[in-house]
Amino acid sequence: MSVERAPRGIDPSKPHPARRYNYWLGGKDNFEADRVSGEAVASGFPTIRLAAIENRRFMQRAVRHLAREEGIRQFLDIGTGLPSAGNVHEIAQEIDPSSRIVYVDNDPIVLVHARALLTSSPEGATAYLDSDLRDPGRILADPVLHKTLDLTKPVALLLVAITHFLTDEDDAYGKVGTLVNALAPGSHVIITNATADYLTPDELAAVNEANQRSGIPFRNRSRAEFARFFDGLDLLDPGITSVVEWRPDTPPEHRPPVEDVSMHCAVARVP
């Protein structure tokens, strides 16, 4: 994308997490600032592209499990990112075409692509909200959300690779708690967050320096810090683990080392 083709409302000189993630996944919907930011992170954490891929694979396994084994038919995916193969609605509606999905992101480019590509089966529904995790009240008050999902019934809330963009100043636990508290019993919560638990002190120093250069605020979280997102919820087996190790569908010899991915994940039920 050239600067001249930037849609209205976008500052192409500033990197955005969704477009940077698109760059790591090999997409073309990104600007020079996103690529520079992506390469800055890669300079400190060279396996970042692998981490992005494995994070998405976890999301797909988790959605498949909730749709097939837990009977979840409603999904709220916040921090959707740019559409690529294996989106939430594709997985859920393959299992039950009547599944209903709301996608949320705050990038106009994501909005354009989502409305064009995230199309539902005739039996179900998909919708897109232009909103931000930093304002959960706005998400929960949006009439499109309530037109698409029934919050009095179980919903799967997805916060995949997004909470690490909330720093301590953003009140990450409060923001997530507001969303979780709005969910009916029997709902589920899926979260992933980058971690430094697997890094040596030298590797962590390199990662922190690279993240500072990337231009996007970032907060790695330890296992204990990550666990706070699930206070009061019932963790599904195997509990908090690496995205590589959550109900894997490939043999151990074909999985990347957890150190190369450095991402915590968990799926929990709202009692």
GROMACS .gro file of C-alpha atoms in nm, residues 6-155:
model
  150
    6ALA     CA    1  -0.435   0.524   0.255
    7PRO     CA    2  -0.807   0.530   0.338
    8ARG     CA    3  -0.950   0.833   0.512
    9GLY     CA    4  -0.891   0.823   0.886
   10ILE     CA    5  -0.560   0.639   0.865
   11ASP     CA    6  -0.222   0.790   0.942
   12PRO     CA    7   0.010   0.564   0.740
   13SER     CA    8   0.312   0.704   0.922
   14LYS     CA    9   0.204   0.527   1.244
   15PRO     CA   10   0.215   0.148   1.278
   16HIS     CA   11  -0.097  -0.042   1.379
   17PRO     CA   12  -0.102  -0.386   1.546
   18ALA     CA   13  -0.350  -0.536   1.298
   19ARG     CA   14  -0.150  -0.429   0.992
   20ARG     CA   15   0.177  -0.534   1.153
   21TYR     CA   16   0.029  -0.875   1.230
   22ASN     CA   17  -0.081  -0.892   0.866
   23TYR     CA   18   0.278  -0.825   0.763
   24TRP     CA   19   0.412  -1.104   0.984
   25LEU     CA   20   0.157  -1.345   0.836
   26GLY     CA   21   0.274  -1.257   0.485
   27GLY     CA   22  -0.014  -1.028   0.393
   28LYS     CA   23  -0.003  -0.718   0.177
   29ASP     CA   24  -0.244  -0.490   0.365
   30ASN     CA   25   0.019  -0.289   0.550
   31PHE     CA   26   0.221   0.030   0.518
   32GLU     CA   27   0.590   0.104   0.542
   33ALA     CA   28   0.550   0.207   0.906
   34ASP     CA   29   0.393  -0.131   0.986
   35ARG     CA   30   0.677  -0.317   0.813
   36VAL     CA   31   0.941  -0.108   0.989
   37SER     CA   32   0.772  -0.175   1.322
   38GLY     CA   33   0.747  -0.545   1.241
   39GLU     CA   34   1.114  -0.567   1.154
   40ALA     CA   35   1.204  -0.379   1.471
   41VAL     CA   36   1.029  -0.645   1.678
   42ALA     CA   37   1.187  -0.921   1.469
   43SER     CA   38   1.533  -0.778   1.539
   44GLY     CA   39   1.482  -0.853   1.909
   45PHE     CA   40   1.263  -1.162   1.871
   46PRO     CA   41   1.354  -1.330   1.540
   47THR     CA   42   1.079  -1.594   1.560
   48ILE     CA   43   0.795  -1.342   1.580
   49ARG     CA   44   0.640  -1.463   1.253
   50LEU     CA   45   0.629  -1.817   1.390
   51ALA     CA   46   0.468  -1.681   1.707
   52ALA     CA   47   0.197  -1.509   1.501
   53ILE     CA   48   0.124  -1.828   1.308
   54GLU     CA   49   0.108  -2.048   1.619
   55ASN     CA   50  -0.111  -1.795   1.797
   56ARG     CA   51  -0.362  -1.811   1.513
   57ARG     CA   52  -0.350  -2.191   1.507
   58PHE     CA   53  -0.434  -2.196   1.876
   59MET     CA   54  -0.730  -1.966   1.817
   60GLN     CA   55  -0.862  -2.200   1.550
   61ARG     CA   56  -0.830  -2.505   1.776
   62ALA     CA   57  -0.999  -2.324   2.064
   63VAL     CA   58  -1.292  -2.206   1.850
   64ARG     CA   59  -1.332  -2.552   1.702
   65HIS     CA   60  -1.340  -2.707   2.049
   66LEU     CA   61  -1.596  -2.460   2.184
   67ALA     CA   62  -1.822  -2.500   1.883
   68ARG     CA   63  -1.795  -2.877   1.860
   69GLU     CA   64  -1.760  -2.989   2.223
   70GLU     CA   65  -1.912  -2.706   2.429
   71GLY     CA   66  -2.199  -2.616   2.197
   72ILE     CA   67  -2.109  -2.247   2.171
   73ARG     CA   68  -2.294  -2.075   1.888
   74GLN     CA   69  -2.209  -1.708   1.959
   75PHE     CA   70  -1.864  -1.551   1.934
   76LEU     CA   71  -1.735  -1.201   2.014
   77ASP     CA   72  -1.388  -1.158   1.863
   78ILE     CA   73  -1.219  -0.837   1.980
   79GLY     CA   74  -0.900  -0.741   1.799
   80THR     CA   75  -0.999  -0.934   1.490
   81GLY     CA   76  -0.719  -0.818   1.264
   82LEU     CA   77  -0.726  -0.844   0.889
   83PRO     CA   78  -0.915  -1.146   0.755
   84SER     CA   79  -0.716  -1.449   0.645
   85ALA     CA   80  -0.788  -1.819   0.608
   86GLY     CA   81  -0.955  -1.983   0.906
   87ASN     CA   82  -1.150  -1.693   1.052
   88VAL     CA   83  -1.375  -1.750   1.353
   89HIS     CA   84  -1.700  -1.758   1.157
   90GLU     CA   85  -1.560  -2.003   0.903
   91ILE     CA   86  -1.466  -2.250   1.175
   92ALA     CA   87  -1.782  -2.206   1.382
   93GLN     CA   88  -2.024  -2.212   1.088
   94GLU     CA   89  -1.860  -2.519   0.941
   95ILE     CA   90  -1.968  -2.696   1.259
   96ASP     CA   91  -2.304  -2.520   1.289
   97PRO     CA   92  -2.411  -2.284   1.008
   98SER     CA   93  -2.641  -2.097   1.249
   99SER     CA   94  -2.346  -1.965   1.452
  100ARG     CA   95  -2.336  -1.588   1.502
  101ILE     CA   96  -2.015  -1.385   1.521
  102VAL     CA   97  -1.932  -1.022   1.599
  103TYR     CA   98  -1.586  -0.898   1.503
  104VAL     CA   99  -1.434  -0.588   1.665
  105ASP     CA  100  -1.132  -0.384   1.555
  106ASN     CA  101  -1.033  -0.019   1.535
  107ASP     CA  102  -0.849   0.003   1.202
  108PRO     CA  103  -1.045   0.137   0.900
  109ILE     CA  104  -0.858  -0.102   0.671
  110VAL     CA  105  -0.977  -0.395   0.882
  111LEU     CA  106  -1.328  -0.251   0.863
  112VAL     CA  107  -1.324  -0.240   0.483
  113HIS     CA  108  -1.190  -0.594   0.448
  114ALA     CA  109  -1.409  -0.737   0.721
  115ARG     CA  110  -1.731  -0.609   0.573
  116ALA     CA  111  -1.631  -0.743   0.232
  117LEU     CA  112  -1.490  -1.081   0.333
  118LEU     CA  113  -1.635  -1.186   0.669
  119THR     CA  114  -1.966  -1.293   0.522
  120SER     CA  115  -2.194  -1.532   0.704
  121SER     CA  116  -2.371  -1.848   0.601
  122PRO     CA  117  -2.741  -1.786   0.525
  123GLU     CA  118  -2.841  -1.956   0.852
  124GLY     CA  119  -2.608  -1.754   1.076
  125ALA     CA  120  -2.483  -1.397   1.104
  126THR     CA  121  -2.164  -1.195   1.117
  127ALA     CA  122  -2.124  -0.829   1.208
  128TYR     CA  123  -1.834  -0.589   1.253
  129LEU     CA  124  -1.790  -0.314   1.514
  130ASP     CA  125  -1.544  -0.030   1.468
  131SER     CA  126  -1.441  -0.010   1.832
  132ASP     CA  127  -1.153  -0.058   2.076
  133LEU     CA  128  -1.082  -0.292   2.367
  134ARG     CA  129  -0.986   0.019   2.567
  135ASP     CA  130  -1.354   0.117   2.567
  136PRO     CA  131  -1.546  -0.200   2.659
  137GLY     CA  132  -1.852  -0.001   2.755
  138ARG     CA  133  -1.887   0.125   2.401
  139ILE     CA  134  -1.860  -0.229   2.266
  140LEU     CA  135  -2.123  -0.360   2.507
  141ALA     CA  136  -2.362  -0.073   2.431
  142ASP     CA  137  -2.341  -0.103   2.053
  143PRO     CA  138  -2.684  -0.189   1.904
  144VAL     CA  139  -2.519  -0.398   1.632
  145LEU     CA  140  -2.376  -0.623   1.901
  146HIS     CA  141  -2.719  -0.678   2.055
  147LYS     CA  142  -2.881  -0.726   1.716
  148THR     CA  143  -2.635  -1.005   1.637
  149LEU     CA  144  -2.571  -1.171   1.974
  150ASP     CA  145  -2.795  -1.253   2.269
  151LEU     CA  146  -2.586  -1.180   2.577
  152THR     CA  147  -2.835  -1.362   2.799
  153LYS     CA  148  -2.707  -1.683   2.638
  154PRO     CA  149  -2.350  -1.824   2.630
  155VAL     CA  150  -2.097  -1.634   2.421
   0.00000   0.00000   0.00000
